[in-house]
């Protein structure tokens, strides 16, 4: 039923592409109690919402998604919208949603107007870092072109800029403190506000990425 | 208090550079560090400089767009993506840039610019004066567990050109601050495998794997293997526990360099180097004979951790 309606709604999708997509679980499309449907903010295809800064979830490793939800629940990662939803989620729904989004191809992010110099600076930081300021390149841990190294280093390419920017600021402020070994908090501490904007703008220009699960 | 500490640190750092006994020897009388040491009053009056200023190589985007620049770029590609660009010469899963961070530019990570200016030099390891080319051939033979490219090969020319380009403006024949790896003082307690395993588990395993196997993405190593068939062999510099401790202390965990204690760096270096890896290509007859012929150093080749600890203790006592 779901795959049928998907075919009807997204007629532009090639039949072969839609045929391999699994039907989304109920938690994604309908939600359960206080845990509202994932799709409302993240989209049924997991593309997120760039304007609102809701992250793309497609292609994030299932173990990574499950860990984030557990961390929201535990309070090591805090967000006004997501924390209460995570607290209301049941284990089987976490598992179902995580597996569903991990299997989706990451949609091409919406084109954003970004300052070319800013994007170039972000590209430099992502590829080479700036060791004089103790900034390692993003792509050393998140893999070439930011496709991610599962399960701990998520894909960062093709993520929307407002979300990436908010996360880097959250690492800096400590409202996100769920990184293993303080790796991201340490890197973020060395980034200026301009670095953050530059990296976020550049990463949003990449993709869609196949990445790895 | 701060002034005194700064002065002591300065003297120590300079002394460390001047007396580092491993590796090539700088020509006498050309060492600015020796000069600084002879005039301590001068140093004492400049308290705001705890460490000598470091050479800065040109930025990557300054490679010229001409024929010379093309060879520099090829050299950098070989250095960073050795698996793709010098496949025929590599016998494991490593890239040069795994141990020479920031594409060979990072100080205290055996930067290319500092290596370039200290060759040709006599080396105990080979018992001869090595040119920069023959030194690089050693890297291929041991660290890359492969077969060295010829001195006049396209690959060697490109690597030398990249190093030369990085070193532009640096004085030759002198040890630059940041050269090689830092020397980590012999730890108060003998390096210990059990403690090292714990340091590894909580600091290294996330990238290098629970069993040092590295992490692969699409068939390529995103994080290098630290032991086993795809890692450096028993003849590589990194198999020396003191060398590994120096690399780890300054550079690991990646992005968190300097956060491990000296003791932790030694313990985890011992743990890493206690695992099996490809045989020393100089192996002849037996491990014991090969050890006696080639492994007069702080390593576990044909030695138990206890024997290594005893040798470290002796060395610390004799002040060498």
Short mmCIF file of C-alpha atoms in Angstrom, two decimals:
data_model
loop_
_atom_site.label_atom_id
_atom_site.label_comp_id
_atom_site.label_asym_id
_atom_site.label_seq_id
_atom_site.Cartn_x
_atom_site.Cartn_y
_atom_site.Cartn_z
CA UNK A 1 0.00 0.00 0.00
CA UNK A 2 2.74 2.39 1.00
CA UNK A 3 4.89 1.67 -1.98
CA UNK A 4 1.86 2.13 -4.21
CA UNK A 5 1.05 5.55 -2.81
CA UNK A 6 4.72 6.48 -3.06
CA UNK A 7 4.65 5.60 -6.74
CA UNK A 8 1.55 7.70 -7.19
CA UNK A 9 2.86 10.71 -5.27
CA UNK A 10 6.37 10.76 -6.59
CA UNK A 11 5.76 9.97 -10.20
CA UNK A 12 9.13 11.39 -11.20
CA UNK A 13 10.97 8.70 -9.27
CA UNK A 14 12.27 5.94 -11.47
CA UNK A 15 10.31 2.79 -10.81
CA UNK A 16 13.43 0.78 -9.99
CA UNK A 17 14.52 3.31 -7.41
CA UNK A 18 11.20 3.40 -5.59
CA UNK A 19 10.81 -0.36 -5.77
CA UNK A 20 13.82 -0.96 -3.51
CA UNK A 21 12.67 1.50 -0.85
CA UNK A 22 11.16 -0.19 2.15
CA UNK A 23 7.81 1.02 3.38
CA UNK A 24 8.35 3.52 6.19
CA UNK A 25 7.46 2.23 9.66
CA UNK A 26 4.52 3.76 11.51
CA UNK A 27 6.76 5.82 13.78
CA UNK A 28 8.06 7.67 10.73
CA UNK A 29 4.71 8.42 9.11
CA UNK A 30 2.26 8.50 12.02
CA UNK A 31 4.21 8.80 15.24
CA UNK A 32 3.12 7.31 18.52
CA UNK A 33 1.71 9.43 21.35
CA UNK A 34 4.07 12.24 22.34
CA UNK A 35 6.60 10.92 19.84
CA UNK A 36 5.41 12.77 16.76
CA UNK A 37 6.05 11.32 13.32
CA UNK A 38 9.72 11.66 12.22
CA UNK A 39 8.55 12.59 8.72
CA UNK A 40 6.94 15.83 9.89
CA UNK A 41 10.36 17.45 10.31
CA UNK A 42 12.82 15.09 8.62
CA UNK A 43 10.69 14.14 5.64
CA UNK A 44 9.54 10.68 4.66
CA UNK A 45 12.60 10.46 2.41
CA UNK A 46 14.86 11.62 5.23
CA UNK A 47 15.95 14.78 3.44
CA UNK A 48 15.40 17.08 6.41
CA UNK A 49 14.36 20.69 6.15
CA UNK A 50 17.08 23.18 5.32
CA UNK A 51 15.04 26.27 6.14
CA UNK A 52 14.20 25.06 9.62
CA UNK A 53 17.63 23.44 10.12
CA UNK A 54 16.16 19.97 10.61
CA UNK A 55 18.86 17.49 9.60
CA UNK A 56 18.78 15.00 6.76
CA UNK A 57 18.69 11.53 8.29
CA UNK A 58 18.96 9.47 5.12
CA UNK A 59 22.20 7.45 5.03
CA UNK A 60 23.11 8.10 8.67
CA UNK A 61 24.29 4.76 10.11
CA UNK A 62 21.51 3.10 12.10
CA UNK A 63 23.77 2.75 15.14
CA UNK A 64 24.55 6.46 14.95
CA UNK A 65 20.86 7.45 14.84
CA UNK A 66 20.03 5.13 17.73
CA UNK A 67 22.90 6.57 19.77
CA UNK A 68 21.74 10.14 19.16
CA UNK A 69 18.24 9.30 20.32
CA UNK A 70 19.61 7.61 23.44
CA UNK A 71 21.80 10.64 24.09
CA UNK A 72 18.86 13.04 23.73
CA UNK A 73 17.08 10.90 26.28
CA UNK A 74 20.10 10.87 28.60
CA UNK A 75 20.65 14.62 28.22
CA UNK A 76 24.19 14.52 26.82
CA UNK A 77 22.68 16.02 23.69
CA UNK A 78 20.04 18.69 24.21
CA UNK A 79 17.56 20.26 21.84
CA UNK A 80 14.25 21.91 22.69
CA UNK A 81 12.36 20.10 19.93
CA UNK A 82 14.08 16.73 19.86
CA UNK A 83 14.74 16.03 23.56
CA UNK A 84 11.07 15.53 24.56
CA UNK A 85 10.37 13.46 21.43
CA UNK A 86 13.34 11.20 22.13
CA UNK A 87 12.19 10.78 25.72
CA UNK A 88 8.81 9.53 24.47
CA UNK A 89 10.23 7.05 21.93
CA UNK A 90 10.09 3.33 22.60
CA UNK A 91 13.04 1.08 21.89
CA UNK A 92 11.39 -0.78 19.01
CA UNK A 93 10.45 2.50 17.31
CA UNK A 94 14.00 3.83 17.65
CA UNK A 95 15.23 0.67 16.01
CA UNK A 96 12.66 0.76 13.21
CA UNK A 97 13.24 4.44 12.40
CA UNK A 98 17.03 4.11 12.53
CA UNK A 99 17.04 1.16 10.15
CA UNK A 100 14.59 2.84 7.80
CA UNK A 101 16.54 6.10 7.44
CA UNK A 102 19.94 4.37 7.23
CA UNK A 103 18.78 2.52 4.12
CA UNK A 104 17.52 5.56 2.22
CA UNK A 105 19.64 7.29 -0.41
CA UNK A 106 20.48 10.82 0.63
CA UNK A 107 18.42 13.24 -1.48
CA UNK A 108 20.15 16.06 -3.25
CA UNK A 109 20.08 19.06 -0.95
CA UNK A 110 18.22 22.13 -2.18
CA UNK A 111 20.52 24.57 -3.94
CA UNK A 112 21.51 27.41 -1.64
CA UNK A 113 22.98 30.75 -2.57
CA UNK A 114 26.31 30.87 -0.78
CA UNK A 115 29.19 33.28 -1.00
CA UNK A 116 31.88 31.72 -3.22
CA UNK A 117 34.75 32.88 -1.00
CA UNK A 118 33.03 31.43 2.04
CA UNK A 119 32.50 28.10 0.32
CA UNK A 120 36.15 28.06 -0.83
CA UNK A 121 37.31 28.66 2.72
CA UNK A 122 35.06 25.86 3.93
CA UNK A 123 36.47 23.54 1.29
CA UNK A 124 39.98 24.33 2.46
CA UNK A 125 39.14 23.62 6.09
CA UNK A 126 37.30 20.40 5.23
CA UNK A 127 40.16 19.07 3.11
CA UNK A 128 43.27 20.47 4.79
CA UNK A 129 42.21 21.86 8.16
CA UNK A 130 44.42 24.51 9.68
CA UNK A 131 46.95 22.80 11.93
CA UNK A 132 48.47 26.14 12.92
CA UNK A 133 45.22 26.64 14.82
CA UNK A 134 44.92 22.98 15.81
CA UNK A 135 42.11 22.33 13.35
CA UNK A 136 42.29 18.91 11.68
CA UNK A 137 40.57 18.48 8.30
CA UNK A 138 36.91 17.35 8.59
CA UNK A 139 37.51 14.73 5.93
CA UNK A 140 40.24 12.88 7.83
CA UNK A 141 37.70 11.47 10.28
CA UNK A 142 34.51 11.79 8.22
CA UNK A 143 36.23 10.14 5.20
CA UNK A 144 37.13 11.57 1.83
CA UNK A 145 34.39 13.95 0.65
CA UNK A 146 32.63 13.62 4.00
CA UNK A 147 30.86 10.34 3.26
CA UNK A 148 31.39 9.14 6.83
CA UNK A 149 33.07 6.25 8.61
CA UNK A 150 30.42 4.18 10.38
CA UNK A 151 29.36 4.02 13.08
CA UNK A 152 31.05 6.88 14.96
CA UNK A 153 31.83 9.37 12.21
CA UNK A 154 28.60 10.27 10.40
CA UNK A 155 28.38 11.45 6.80
CA UNK A 156 28.50 15.26 6.83
CA UNK A 157 28.41 15.93 3.08
CA UNK A 158 25.07 17.10 1.75
CA UNK A 159 23.79 18.10 5.17
CA UNK A 160 21.98 21.44 5.28
CA UNK A 161 24.04 24.44 6.41
CA UNK A 162 21.82 25.71 9.25
CA UNK A 163 21.91 22.29 10.90
CA UNK A 164 25.70 21.85 10.58
CA UNK A 165 26.22 25.36 11.87
CA UNK A 166 23.93 24.76 14.83
CA UNK A 167 25.75 21.54 15.70
CA UNK A 168 29.20 23.13 15.60
CA UNK A 169 27.88 25.87 17.88
CA UNK A 170 26.32 23.25 20.15
CA UNK A 171 29.68 21.50 20.46
CA UNK A 172 31.24 24.84 21.32
CA UNK A 173 28.58 25.68 23.89
CA UNK A 174 28.50 22.19 25.36
CA UNK A 175 24.78 21.70 24.79
CA UNK A 176 25.97 18.79 22.67
CA UNK A 177 28.46 16.72 24.62
CA UNK A 178 27.89 13.21 23.31
CA UNK A 179 31.02 12.88 21.19
CA UNK A 180 33.40 10.02 21.92
CA UNK A 181 36.60 11.23 23.59
CA UNK A 182 35.56 14.89 23.23
CA UNK A 183 36.79 14.71 19.63
CA UNK A 184 34.24 17.12 18.16
CA UNK A 185 34.10 19.44 21.15
CA UNK A 186 37.87 19.86 20.92
CA UNK A 187 37.85 20.61 17.20
CA UNK A 188 34.87 22.97 17.52
CA UNK A 189 36.60 24.95 20.24
CA UNK A 190 39.26 25.99 17.73
CA UNK A 191 36.76 27.18 15.11
CA UNK A 192 35.84 30.85 14.74
CA UNK A 193 32.30 31.92 13.86
CA UNK A 194 33.48 32.45 10.27
CA UNK A 195 35.04 28.96 10.15
CA UNK A 196 31.72 27.50 11.27
CA UNK A 197 29.77 29.36 8.59
CA UNK A 198 32.32 28.44 5.92
CA UNK A 199 32.41 24.72 6.68
CA UNK A 200 28.62 24.50 6.96
CA UNK A 201 28.16 26.33 3.64
CA UNK A 202 30.66 24.09 1.86
CA UNK A 203 29.27 20.79 3.16
CA UNK A 204 25.79 21.81 1.99
CA UNK A 205 27.09 22.13 -1.57
CA UNK A 206 28.17 18.47 -1.64
CA UNK A 207 26.15 15.46 -2.50
CA UNK A 208 24.06 13.61 -2.99
CA UNK A 209 26.41 11.14 -1.40
CA UNK A 210 26.05 7.42 -1.61
CA UNK A 211 28.29 6.99 1.43
CA UNK A 212 28.36 3.79 3.41
CA UNK A 213 26.17 2.30 6.04
CA UNK B 1 57.74 31.68 38.86
CA UNK B 2 56.44 31.90 35.32
CA UNK B 3 59.65 33.52 34.17
CA UNK B 4 61.72 30.77 35.71
CA UNK B 5 59.53 28.06 34.25
CA UNK B 6 59.72 29.70 30.86
CA UNK B 7 63.48 29.89 31.06
CA UNK B 8 63.86 26.28 32.11
CA UNK B 9 61.53 25.12 29.38
CA UNK B 10 63.46 27.13 26.83
CA UNK B 11 66.81 25.73 27.88
CA UNK B 12 65.42 22.24 27.93
CA UNK B 13 63.82 22.53 24.52
CA UNK B 14 66.93 23.91 22.92
CA UNK B 15 69.08 21.32 24.66
CA UNK B 16 66.76 18.62 23.45
CA UNK B 17 67.18 19.76 19.91
CA UNK B 18 70.92 20.16 20.16
CA UNK B 19 71.53 16.79 21.75
CA UNK B 20 68.96 14.56 20.13
CA UNK B 21 71.23 11.66 19.34
CA UNK B 22 69.07 9.72 16.95
CA UNK B 23 69.19 10.34 13.24
CA UNK B 24 71.49 12.44 11.16
CA UNK B 25 74.10 14.71 12.69
CA UNK B 26 74.18 18.43 11.97
CA UNK B 27 77.52 19.94 10.96
CA UNK B 28 79.41 21.35 13.98
CA UNK B 29 79.28 25.07 14.64
CA UNK B 30 76.15 25.63 12.60
CA UNK B 31 73.64 24.96 15.32
CA UNK B 32 71.83 28.06 16.59
CA UNK B 33 70.62 26.05 19.58
CA UNK B 34 74.19 25.56 20.80
CA UNK B 35 74.72 29.29 20.60
CA UNK B 36 71.60 29.98 22.66
CA UNK B 37 72.74 27.55 25.30
CA UNK B 38 76.12 29.20 25.66
CA UNK B 39 74.56 32.57 26.47
CA UNK B 40 71.85 31.84 29.03
CA UNK B 41 71.58 35.48 30.17
CA UNK B 42 70.37 36.47 26.76
CA UNK B 43 67.71 33.76 26.88
CA UNK B 44 66.66 34.77 30.38
CA UNK B 45 65.92 38.29 29.22
CA UNK B 46 63.42 37.07 26.64
CA UNK B 47 60.90 35.30 28.84
CA UNK B 48 57.98 35.48 26.43
CA UNK B 49 59.43 32.87 24.07
CA UNK B 50 59.01 29.41 25.54
CA UNK B 51 59.80 27.66 22.26
CA UNK B 52 61.88 28.63 19.25
CA UNK B 53 59.81 29.83 16.33
CA UNK B 54 59.07 27.17 13.77
CA UNK B 55 59.63 27.08 10.08
CA UNK B 56 56.40 27.41 8.16
CA UNK B 57 56.16 25.64 4.81
CA UNK B 58 54.22 27.36 2.02
CA UNK B 59 50.46 26.67 1.95
CA UNK B 60 49.16 23.92 -0.34
CA UNK B 61 47.39 26.42 -2.60
CA UNK B 62 50.73 28.13 -3.37
CA UNK B 63 51.97 25.30 -5.63
CA UNK B 64 52.79 27.04 -8.90
CA UNK B 65 50.78 26.31 -12.06
CA UNK B 66 53.68 25.27 -14.25
CA UNK B 67 55.72 22.19 -15.11
CA UNK B 68 57.58 22.35 -11.81
CA UNK B 69 54.30 22.69 -9.93
CA UNK B 70 52.90 19.65 -11.69
CA UNK B 71 55.69 17.51 -10.30
CA UNK B 72 55.20 19.05 -6.84
CA UNK B 73 51.53 18.08 -7.06
CA UNK B 74 52.35 14.56 -8.17
CA UNK B 75 54.72 14.29 -5.21
CA UNK B 76 52.00 15.42 -2.86
CA UNK B 77 49.53 12.96 -4.40
CA UNK B 78 52.00 10.10 -3.96
CA UNK B 79 52.64 11.20 -0.39
CA UNK B 80 48.97 11.49 0.57
CA UNK B 81 47.43 8.77 -1.60
CA UNK B 82 50.36 6.38 -1.77
CA UNK B 83 48.02 3.43 -2.26
CA UNK B 84 46.80 4.89 -5.57
CA UNK B 85 49.83 6.76 -6.88
CA UNK B 86 52.68 4.42 -5.89
CA UNK B 87 50.85 1.12 -5.65
CA UNK B 88 53.73 -0.91 -7.11
CA UNK B 89 56.05 0.14 -4.32
CA UNK B 90 53.76 -0.48 -1.35
CA UNK B 91 53.29 -3.82 0.38
CA UNK B 92 50.79 -2.82 3.06
CA UNK B 93 47.74 -0.61 3.59
CA UNK B 94 49.52 2.60 4.57
CA UNK B 95 50.04 6.02 3.02
CA UNK B 96 53.07 8.22 3.77
CA UNK B 97 50.77 10.83 5.31
CA UNK B 98 49.61 8.36 7.99
CA UNK B 99 52.75 9.05 10.02
CA UNK B 100 53.66 12.43 8.47
CA UNK B 101 50.50 14.37 9.27
CA UNK B 102 49.14 17.38 7.44
CA UNK B 103 50.51 16.05 4.14
CA UNK B 104 54.06 16.13 5.50
CA UNK B 105 53.88 19.65 6.92
CA UNK B 106 53.06 19.14 10.60
CA UNK B 107 55.87 19.87 13.06
CA UNK B 108 56.74 16.97 15.43
CA UNK B 109 55.25 14.59 12.90
CA UNK B 110 58.47 14.04 10.94
CA UNK B 111 57.71 16.90 8.52
CA UNK B 112 59.20 16.66 5.04
CA UNK B 113 60.59 20.21 5.10
CA UNK B 114 62.75 19.41 8.12
CA UNK B 115 63.87 16.06 6.77
CA UNK B 116 64.83 17.52 3.42
CA UNK B 117 67.45 19.88 4.88
CA UNK B 118 69.33 17.33 7.02
CA UNK B 119 70.37 15.04 4.16
CA UNK B 120 72.82 13.77 3.00
CA UNK B 121 73.71 12.42 6.44
CA UNK B 122 75.43 9.45 8.00
CA UNK B 123 72.94 7.01 9.51
CA UNK B 124 73.70 4.23 11.93
CA UNK B 125 70.84 2.16 10.54
CA UNK B 126 72.43 1.87 7.09
CA UNK B 127 76.06 2.42 8.11
CA UNK B 128 76.56 4.92 5.32
CA UNK B 129 75.86 8.44 4.19
CA UNK B 130 72.28 8.41 2.93
CA UNK B 131 70.99 10.91 0.43
CA UNK B 132 67.42 12.13 0.81
CA UNK B 133 66.49 9.65 -1.95
CA UNK B 134 68.02 6.68 -0.17
CA UNK B 135 66.32 7.80 3.05
CA UNK B 136 62.95 7.75 1.24
CA UNK B 137 63.79 4.34 -0.17
CA UNK B 138 64.14 3.18 3.43
CA UNK B 139 60.59 4.40 4.13
CA UNK B 140 59.28 2.29 1.27
CA UNK B 141 61.25 -0.75 2.37
CA UNK B 142 60.24 -0.67 6.03
CA UNK B 143 57.33 1.64 6.85
CA UNK B 144 55.52 0.78 3.63
CA UNK B 145 56.76 -2.82 3.65
CA UNK B 146 57.31 -2.52 -0.08
CA UNK B 147 60.00 -2.24 -2.67
CA UNK B 148 61.76 1.12 -3.07
CA UNK B 149 61.32 3.14 -6.26
CA UNK B 150 64.62 3.78 -8.06
CA UNK B 151 66.40 7.05 -7.26
CA UNK B 152 65.71 8.37 -10.77
CA UNK B 153 62.14 7.08 -11.03
CA UNK B 154 59.19 9.37 -11.72
CA UNK B 155 57.83 8.69 -8.21
CA UNK B 156 61.08 9.45 -6.43
CA UNK B 157 61.63 12.63 -8.43
CA UNK B 158 58.12 13.79 -7.54
CA UNK B 159 58.53 13.05 -3.82
CA UNK B 160 61.88 14.84 -3.65
CA UNK B 161 60.42 17.79 -5.55
CA UNK B 162 57.49 18.03 -3.14
CA UNK B 163 59.84 17.97 -0.13
CA UNK B 164 62.14 20.56 -1.76
CA UNK B 165 59.15 22.80 -2.43
CA UNK B 166 57.95 22.50 1.18
CA UNK B 167 61.45 23.36 2.46
CA UNK B 168 61.92 26.50 0.38
CA UNK B 169 63.60 29.22 2.41
CA UNK B 170 64.74 26.84 5.16
CA UNK B 171 68.42 26.73 6.08
CA UNK B 172 70.19 23.54 5.00
CA UNK B 173 72.39 21.34 7.12
CA UNK B 174 70.65 22.19 10.36
CA UNK B 175 67.99 20.60 12.53
CA UNK B 176 64.87 22.72 12.47
CA UNK B 177 62.58 22.78 15.50
CA UNK B 178 59.77 20.29 14.90
CA UNK B 179 62.04 17.89 12.99
CA UNK B 180 61.35 14.17 13.45
CA UNK B 181 59.26 13.19 16.45
CA UNK B 182 59.46 14.55 19.98
CA UNK B 183 61.56 12.69 22.49
CA UNK B 184 59.39 11.63 25.40
CA UNK B 185 61.28 11.24 28.67
CA UNK B 186 61.62 7.67 29.93
CA UNK B 187 58.49 7.21 32.06
CA UNK B 188 58.67 6.89 35.85
CA UNK B 189 57.17 3.40 35.71
CA UNK B 190 58.36 0.74 33.28
CA UNK B 191 56.06 0.66 30.22
CA UNK B 192 53.31 -1.87 30.83
CA UNK B 193 51.24 -3.94 28.41
CA UNK B 194 48.10 -4.12 30.55
CA UNK B 195 48.02 -0.37 31.08
CA UNK B 196 48.81 0.13 27.40
CA UNK B 197 45.88 -2.07 26.40
CA UNK B 198 43.57 0.09 28.51
CA UNK B 199 44.95 3.34 27.01
CA UNK B 200 44.43 1.81 23.56
CA UNK B 201 40.88 0.72 24.29
CA UNK B 202 39.76 4.12 25.52
CA UNK B 203 41.70 6.37 23.13
CA UNK B 204 42.66 4.57 19.92
CA UNK B 205 40.23 1.74 19.19
CA UNK B 206 37.46 4.03 17.92
CA UNK B 207 39.53 4.68 14.76
CA UNK B 208 42.17 1.95 14.62
CA UNK B 209 39.78 -0.88 15.53
CA UNK B 210 39.49 -3.14 18.56
CA UNK B 211 42.40 -5.21 17.30
CA UNK B 212 44.55 -2.61 15.54
CA UNK B 213 43.14 -3.60 12.17
CA UNK B 214 42.27 -0.05 11.09
CA UNK B 215 38.92 0.95 9.62
CA UNK B 216 38.09 0.53 5.97
CA UNK B 217 35.51 2.34 3.89
CA UNK B 218 34.78 0.99 0.42
CA UNK B 219 37.91 -1.17 0.53
CA UNK B 220 40.25 1.67 1.51
CA UNK B 221 41.67 2.43 4.91
CA UNK B 222 40.03 5.51 6.40
CA UNK B 223 42.13 4.90 9.54
CA UNK B 224 45.40 2.99 9.24
CA UNK B 225 46.08 -0.47 10.67
CA UNK B 226 48.64 -0.39 13.49
CA UNK B 227 49.75 -4.00 13.35
CA UNK B 228 49.15 -7.11 11.30
CA UNK B 229 49.91 -7.76 7.64
CA UNK B 230 48.79 -4.36 6.36
CA UNK B 231 50.91 -2.31 8.75
CA UNK B 232 54.58 -1.26 8.89
CA UNK B 233 57.15 -4.02 9.25
CA UNK B 234 59.61 -4.86 12.01
CA UNK B 235 62.31 -2.73 10.43
CA UNK B 236 60.31 0.53 10.40
CA UNK B 237 61.19 3.37 12.76
CA UNK B 238 57.73 3.18 14.30
CA UNK B 239 58.47 -0.30 15.70
CA UNK B 240 60.82 1.41 18.15
CA UNK B 241 58.82 2.04 21.29
CA UNK B 242 60.56 5.39 21.98
CA UNK B 243 59.81 6.63 18.44
CA UNK B 244 56.19 5.48 18.62
CA UNK B 245 55.78 7.15 22.04
CA UNK B 246 57.07 10.42 20.54
CA UNK B 247 54.69 10.28 17.60
CA UNK B 248 51.73 9.35 19.80
CA UNK B 249 52.45 11.94 22.48
CA UNK B 250 52.47 14.86 20.04
CA UNK B 251 49.84 13.71 17.56
CA UNK B 252 47.38 11.18 18.95
CA UNK B 253 44.48 10.83 19.36
CA UNK B 254 44.09 12.65 16.06
CA UNK B 255 43.18 16.24 16.83
CA UNK B 256 43.92 15.74 20.53
CA UNK B 257 47.73 15.69 20.40
CA UNK B 258 49.45 16.37 23.72
CA UNK B 259 46.58 15.11 25.86
CA UNK B 260 48.10 11.75 26.83
CA UNK B 261 50.63 11.71 29.67
CA UNK B 262 54.21 10.60 28.95
CA UNK B 263 53.45 7.38 30.81
CA UNK B 264 50.32 6.72 28.73
CA UNK B 265 52.23 7.41 25.51
CA UNK B 266 54.92 4.89 26.45
CA UNK B 267 52.42 2.30 27.66
CA UNK B 268 50.30 2.43 24.52
CA UNK B 269 53.38 2.53 22.27
CA UNK B 270 54.58 -0.65 23.96
CA UNK B 271 51.16 -2.22 23.50
CA UNK B 272 51.04 -1.31 19.80
CA UNK B 273 54.58 -2.52 19.14
CA UNK B 274 54.04 -5.78 21.03
CA UNK B 275 51.86 -7.12 18.21
CA UNK B 276 53.01 -9.07 15.22
CA UNK B 277 53.66 -7.36 11.91
CA UNK B 278 55.45 -8.14 8.64
CA UNK B 279 58.98 -9.50 9.06
CA UNK B 280 62.03 -7.26 8.92
CA UNK B 281 63.28 -7.55 5.32
CA UNK B 282 66.81 -7.83 6.73
CA UNK B 283 65.82 -11.06 8.53
CA UNK B 284 68.56 -13.66 8.33
CA UNK B 285 68.67 -17.11 9.96
CA UNK B 286 66.73 -16.32 13.16
CA UNK B 287 65.01 -13.58 15.13
CA UNK B 288 67.84 -13.64 17.68
CA UNK B 289 70.51 -13.23 15.00
CA UNK B 290 68.53 -10.52 13.20
CA UNK B 291 67.98 -8.72 16.50
CA UNK B 292 71.70 -8.80 17.31
CA UNK B 293 72.60 -7.57 13.84
CA UNK B 294 69.98 -4.82 13.42
CA UNK B 295 67.95 -4.10 16.54
CA UNK B 296 70.21 -2.37 19.04
CA UNK B 297 67.38 -0.05 20.11
CA UNK B 298 64.33 0.34 22.34
CA UNK B 299 62.16 -2.24 20.65
CA UNK B 300 60.46 -5.58 21.16
CA UNK B 301 62.06 -7.38 18.23
CA UNK B 302 63.29 -10.56 19.87
CA UNK B 303 62.92 -8.96 23.31
CA UNK B 304 60.40 -9.29 26.11
CA UNK B 305 58.83 -6.17 27.63
CA UNK B 306 60.86 -6.91 30.77
CA UNK B 307 64.11 -6.95 28.81
CA UNK B 308 63.13 -3.69 27.15
CA UNK B 309 62.29 -2.15 30.55
CA UNK B 310 65.68 -3.16 31.91
CA UNK B 311 67.43 -1.59 28.93
CA UNK B 312 65.42 1.63 29.34
CA UNK B 313 66.37 1.78 33.01
CA UNK B 314 70.03 1.33 32.20
CA UNK B 315 69.83 4.01 29.54
CA UNK B 316 68.08 6.46 31.88
CA UNK B 317 70.76 5.87 34.54
CA UNK B 318 73.62 6.44 32.16
CA UNK B 319 71.86 9.62 30.99
CA UNK B 320 72.12 8.69 27.34
#
